Coordinates of C-alpha atoms and ligand atoms in Angstrom, one line a residue:
X1 CA -4.7 26.5 -27.5
X2 CA -0.9 26.6 -27.7
X3 CA -0.3 22.9 -27.7
X4 CA 3.0 21.9 -29.2
X5 CA 2.9 19.2 -31.9
X6 CA 4.3 15.7 -31.1
X7 CA 3.7 15.7 -27.3
X8 CA 5.7 12.7 -25.9
X9 CA 3.9 10.5 -23.4
X10 CA 6.0 8.2 -21.2
X11 CA 4.8 5.7 -18.6
X12 CA 6.8 4.9 -15.5
X13 CA 8.5 1.5 -15.6
X14 CA 6.8 0.5 -12.4
X15 CA 3.2 1.8 -12.1
X16 CA -0.1 0.5 -10.9
X17 CA -1.2 -2.7 -9.1
X18 CA 1.5 -4.5 -7.1
X19 CA 1.6 -8.3 -6.8
X20 CA -0.3 -8.3 -3.5
X21 CA -3.2 -6.1 -4.6
X22 CA -3.6 -8.0 -7.9
X23 CA -3.8 -11.2 -5.9
X24 CA -6.4 -9.8 -3.5
X25 CA -8.6 -8.5 -6.4
X26 CA -8.3 -11.9 -8.2
X27 CA -9.3 -13.8 -5.0
X28 CA -12.3 -11.5 -4.5
X29 CA -13.5 -11.8 -8.1
X30 CA -13.1 -15.6 -8.1
X31 CA -15.0 -15.9 -4.9
X32 CA -17.8 -13.7 -6.3
X33 CA -18.0 -15.9 -9.4
X34 CA -19.0 -18.8 -7.2
X35 CA -20.9 -17.2 -4.3
X36 CA -23.4 -14.5 -3.8
X37 CA -22.6 -13.2 -0.4
X38 CA -19.1 -11.8 -0.7
X39 CA -17.7 -9.0 1.6
X40 CA -14.4 -7.3 2.1
X41 CA -13.5 -6.2 5.6
X42 CA -13.3 -2.5 4.8
X43 CA -12.5 -1.3 1.2
X44 CA -10.3 -3.9 -0.4
X45 CA -8.0 -1.2 -1.8
X46 CA -7.7 2.6 -1.5
X47 CA -9.2 3.3 -4.9
X48 CA -12.9 4.4 -5.0
X49 CA -13.4 3.6 -8.7
X50 CA -12.1 0.0 -8.4
X51 CA -14.1 -0.5 -5.2
X52 CA -17.3 0.7 -7.2
X53 CA -16.5 -1.7 -10.0
X54 CA -16.2 -4.6 -7.5
X55 CA -19.5 -3.5 -5.9
X56 CA -21.2 -4.0 -9.3
X57 CA -20.0 -7.6 -9.1
X58 CA -21.7 -7.8 -5.7
X59 CA -18.5 -7.6 -3.7
X60 CA -19.6 -5.4 -0.8
X61 CA -17.7 -3.6 2.0
X62 CA -18.4 -4.8 5.5
X63 CA -17.7 -2.4 8.3
X64 CA -19.1 -4.5 11.2
X65 CA -18.6 -8.3 11.2
X66 CA -21.6 -8.7 13.6
X67 CA -23.9 -7.5 10.8
X68 CA -23.6 -10.8 8.8
X69 CA -24.4 -14.3 9.7
X70 CA -23.0 -16.1 6.7
X71 CA -21.0 -15.6 3.4
X72 CA -17.4 -15.1 2.5
X73 CA -15.2 -12.4 3.9
X74 CA -12.1 -11.3 2.0
X75 CA -9.3 -10.1 4.3
X76 CA -7.3 -7.2 2.9
X77 CA -3.7 -7.2 1.8
X78 CA -2.3 -5.5 4.9
X79 CA -3.8 -8.1 7.3
X80 CA -6.0 -7.9 10.3
X81 CA -5.3 -8.1 14.1
X82 CA -4.6 -11.6 15.4
X83 CA -7.6 -11.8 17.8
X84 CA -10.0 -10.6 15.1
X85 CA -8.7 -13.3 12.8
X86 CA -9.2 -15.9 15.5
X87 CA -12.7 -14.7 16.2
X88 CA -13.7 -14.8 12.5
X89 CA -12.4 -18.3 11.9
X90 CA -14.4 -19.6 14.8
X91 CA -17.6 -18.8 13.0
X92 CA -18.2 -21.9 10.9
X93 CA -20.9 -20.1 8.8
X94 CA -18.4 -17.6 7.5
X95 CA -15.8 -18.5 4.9
X96 CA -12.6 -16.6 5.4
X97 CA -10.6 -15.8 2.2
X98 CA -7.3 -14.5 3.5
X99 CA -5.9 -12.1 0.9
X100 CA -3.2 -10.8 3.3
X101 CA -0.2 -10.2 1.0
X102 CA 2.4 -12.9 1.5
X103 CA 5.0 -10.2 2.2
X104 CA 2.9 -8.9 5.1
X105 CA 2.3 -12.5 6.2
X106 CA 6.0 -13.0 6.5
X107 CA 6.3 -10.0 8.8
X108 CA 3.4 -11.3 10.9
X109 CA 5.1 -14.7 11.2
X110 CA 8.4 -13.0 12.3
X111 CA 6.5 -11.0 14.9
X112 CA 4.9 -14.2 16.2
X113 CA 8.2 -16.1 16.4
X114 CA 9.9 -13.2 18.2
X115 CA 7.3 -13.4 20.9
X116 CA 7.6 -17.2 21.3
X117 CA 11.3 -17.8 21.0
X118 CA 12.8 -17.7 24.6
X119 CA 15.9 -15.7 23.6
X120 CA 14.0 -13.2 21.5
X121 CA 11.3 -12.7 24.1
X122 CA 13.6 -10.9 26.4
X123 CA 14.4 -8.3 23.8
X124 CA 12.3 -5.2 22.9
X125 CA 10.7 -5.4 19.4
X126 CA 10.8 -2.3 17.4
X127 CA 8.4 -1.9 14.4
X128 CA 9.6 0.8 12.0
X129 CA 6.4 2.1 10.5
X130 CA 3.3 4.3 10.7
X131 CA 1.7 3.8 14.1
X132 CA -1.9 4.2 12.9
X133 CA -1.5 2.1 9.7
X134 CA -3.7 -1.1 9.8
X135 CA -0.7 -3.2 8.8
X136 CA 1.3 -2.0 11.8
X137 CA -1.6 -2.3 14.2
X138 CA -2.0 -5.9 13.0
X139 CA 1.7 -6.6 13.2
X140 CA 1.7 -5.5 16.9
X141 CA -1.1 -7.8 17.6
X142 CA 1.0 -10.8 16.5
X143 CA 3.5 -10.1 19.3
X144 CA 2.7 -11.3 22.9
X145 CA 5.6 -9.2 23.9
X146 CA 4.5 -6.2 25.8
X147 CA 7.9 -4.7 25.0
X148 CA 6.9 -3.9 21.4
X149 CA 7.3 -0.3 20.3
X150 CA 6.6 1.6 17.0
X151 CA 9.1 4.1 15.7
X152 CA 8.2 6.2 12.8
X153 CA 11.2 8.4 12.2
X154 CA 14.8 9.3 13.1
X155 CA 13.7 11.9 15.7
X156 CA 11.7 9.2 17.5
X157 CA 14.7 6.8 17.3
X158 CA 16.9 9.4 18.8
X159 CA 14.5 10.0 21.7
X160 CA 13.9 6.2 22.3
X161 CA 15.0 5.1 25.7
X162 CA 15.2 1.5 26.8
X163 CA 17.8 -0.9 28.2
X164 CA 18.8 -4.1 26.4
X165 CA 18.9 -5.7 23.0
X166 CA 16.4 -5.0 20.2
X167 CA 14.8 -6.9 17.4
X168 CA 13.8 -4.6 14.6
X169 CA 11.1 -5.3 12.0
X170 CA 9.8 -3.1 9.2
X171 CA 6.4 -2.2 7.9
X172 CA 6.4 -3.6 4.4
X173 CA 5.9 -0.2 2.7
X174 CA 8.7 1.6 4.5
X175 CA 11.2 3.5 2.4
X176 CA 14.6 1.7 2.7
X177 CA 16.2 5.1 3.5
X178 CA 14.0 5.8 6.6
X179 CA 14.4 2.2 7.8
X180 CA 18.2 2.2 7.4
X181 CA 18.6 5.6 9.2
X182 CA 16.5 4.5 12.1
X183 CA 18.5 1.2 12.5
X184 CA 21.7 3.2 12.4
X185 CA 20.5 5.5 15.3
X186 CA 19.3 2.5 17.4
X187 CA 22.6 0.6 16.8
X188 CA 24.5 3.3 18.6
X189 CA 23.0 2.3 21.9
X190 CA 21.8 -1.3 21.5
X191 CA 22.7 -4.7 20.1
X192 CA 20.2 -5.1 17.3
X193 CA 18.9 -7.9 15.1
X194 CA 17.3 -6.5 12.0
X195 CA 14.5 -8.2 10.1
X196 CA 14.1 -6.3 6.9
X197 CA 10.6 -7.1 5.7
X198 CA 10.3 -4.2 3.2
X199 CA 8.5 -5.1 0.0
X200 CA 10.2 -3.6 -3.1
X201 CA 6.9 -2.7 -4.9
X202 CA 6.6 0.6 -3.1
X203 CA 10.2 1.6 -3.5
X204 CA 10.3 0.5 -7.2
X205 CA 7.3 2.7 -7.9
X206 CA 8.8 5.7 -6.1
X207 CA 12.2 5.3 -7.9
X208 CA 10.6 5.0 -11.4
X209 CA 8.3 8.0 -10.7
X210 CA 11.3 10.1 -9.6
X211 CA 13.4 9.2 -12.6
X212 CA 10.5 9.9 -15.0
X213 CA 9.6 13.1 -13.3
X214 CA 13.1 14.4 -13.8
X215 CA 12.9 13.8 -17.6
X216 CA 9.4 15.3 -18.4
X217 CA 7.7 18.7 -18.3
X218 CA 4.6 17.4 -16.6
X219 CA 3.7 14.4 -14.5
X220 CA 0.2 12.9 -14.0
X221 CA -0.1 10.7 -11.0
X222 CA -3.2 8.5 -11.1
X223 CA -4.8 7.0 -8.1
X224 CA -7.1 7.4 -5.1
X225 CA -6.8 10.6 -3.1
X226 CA -7.2 8.3 -0.1
X227 CA -4.2 6.2 -1.2
X228 CA -1.1 6.9 0.9
X229 CA 1.3 5.4 -1.6
X230 CA -0.2 7.4 -4.6
X231 CA -0.1 10.6 -2.6
X232 CA 3.6 9.9 -1.8
X233 CA 4.3 9.4 -5.5
X234 CA 2.6 12.8 -6.3
X235 CA 4.9 14.4 -3.6
X236 CA 8.0 12.8 -5.1
X237 CA 7.0 13.9 -8.6
X238 CA 6.1 17.5 -7.6
X239 CA 9.6 17.9 -6.1
X240 CA 10.9 17.3 -9.6
X241 CA 8.4 18.8 -12.1
X242 CA 4.8 20.2 -12.4
X243 CA 2.5 17.4 -11.2
X244 CA -1.2 16.7 -11.0
X245 CA -2.7 13.9 -8.9
X246 CA -5.9 12.7 -10.4
X247 CA -8.3 9.9 -9.6
X248 CA -9.9 9.6 -13.1
X249 CA -9.7 10.8 -16.6
X250 CA -12.4 13.4 -15.9
X251 CA -10.0 15.6 -14.1
X252 CA -7.7 16.1 -17.1
X253 CA -7.6 19.6 -18.5
X254 CA -6.4 20.5 -22.0
X255 CA -4.6 23.6 -20.8
X256 CA -2.1 21.5 -18.7
X257 CA -0.4 20.5 -22.0
X258 CA 0.1 24.1 -23.3
X259 CA 3.7 24.7 -24.4
X260 CA 5.1 21.4 -23.1
X261 CA 7.0 18.7 -24.9
X262 CA 6.6 15.7 -22.7
X263 CA 4.3 14.2 -20.1
X264 CA 4.9 11.3 -17.7
X265 CA 2.3 9.0 -16.3
X266 CA 2.5 6.9 -13.1
X267 CA 0.1 5.3 -10.7
X268 CA 0.0 4.0 -7.2
X269 CA 0.0 0.3 -6.2
X270 CA -3.7 0.5 -5.7
X271 CA -4.6 1.9 -9.2
X272 CA -6.0 -0.6 -11.7
X273 CA -4.7 -0.8 -15.2
X274 CA -8.1 0.2 -16.7
X275 CA -7.9 3.6 -15.1
X276 CA -4.3 4.1 -16.2
X277 CA -5.3 3.1 -19.8
X278 CA -8.2 5.6 -19.8
X279 CA -5.8 8.4 -18.8
X280 CA -3.2 7.4 -21.4
X281 CA -5.9 7.3 -24.1
X282 CA -7.2 10.7 -23.1
X283 CA -3.7 12.3 -23.2
X284 CA -3.0 10.8 -26.6
X285 CA -6.3 12.1 -27.9
X286 CA -5.5 15.6 -26.7
X287 CA -2.0 15.5 -28.3
X288 CA -3.4 14.2 -31.6
X289 CA -6.3 16.7 -31.8
X290 CA -3.8 19.5 -31.7
Ligands
SF4_301 S1 2.9 -3.1 -1.6 FE1 4.1 -5.0 -1.3 S2 3.5 -5.8 0.7 FE2 1.9 -4.3 0.1 S3 0.4 -5.5 -1.0 FE3 1.8 -4.7 -2.5 S4 3.2 -6.4 -2.8 FE4 2.2 -6.8 -0.9

């Protein structure tokens, strides 16, 4: 097969579930231990295998809130729009378990304050983030300010035209570099007040993945193909070494390990430990059978 003896397996320092996701899954499981009608508003995380595991515990995905009359609804880590939240809590037959990550909550509170405070109200609010991301959509809904604009990248910042001062808030999963560059551009033409609400979990995973990818012959990135943060990790790793993005152990092929000395393993913030462990075990088996 051409496998070299003594294949080294290294795991990234920061890999897998972040604090917010861990907390949301715990809340969902604890609720399901006590109640039988438990729903998540959309998939609780972007990991099909973990969602399936939770389904076995009777934690179901709800796509339309009008379809249920009672039960508990778990709100996802990136939050939901303000009006939807208000509508849900009005229904006394439904128990709302708010698993919005505290870091996201903090950004929502800032958005709300900026739209209430008299001085801040006069300024345009810029959210640096992805326009279509549920977190950004929810953040916008927390502002009554109709002068609220999303900027995704430096090019958009350069083309941004408005008069007056700015308040700038970040999506929690923004890369610090993109945020900083956008702020620098906006500062050239405006007085700005910056609210850095970036959570370090994403950045830490990216940094560790990059460092590891630079030191190994092959990287395996584990996580949902529908997970934005896992896909980004795979992109970062492939810029540095041969990389495979897999969802489960089933995709691993023995020939990947031909003629290499070392393999690195990392996983997105929505990948549970049990999947990472299965992958690690399989790679170890392959290296030992050699
Ligand atoms: S990435 Fe950060 S903000 Fe998002 S859920 Fe995880 S800990 Fe919370």
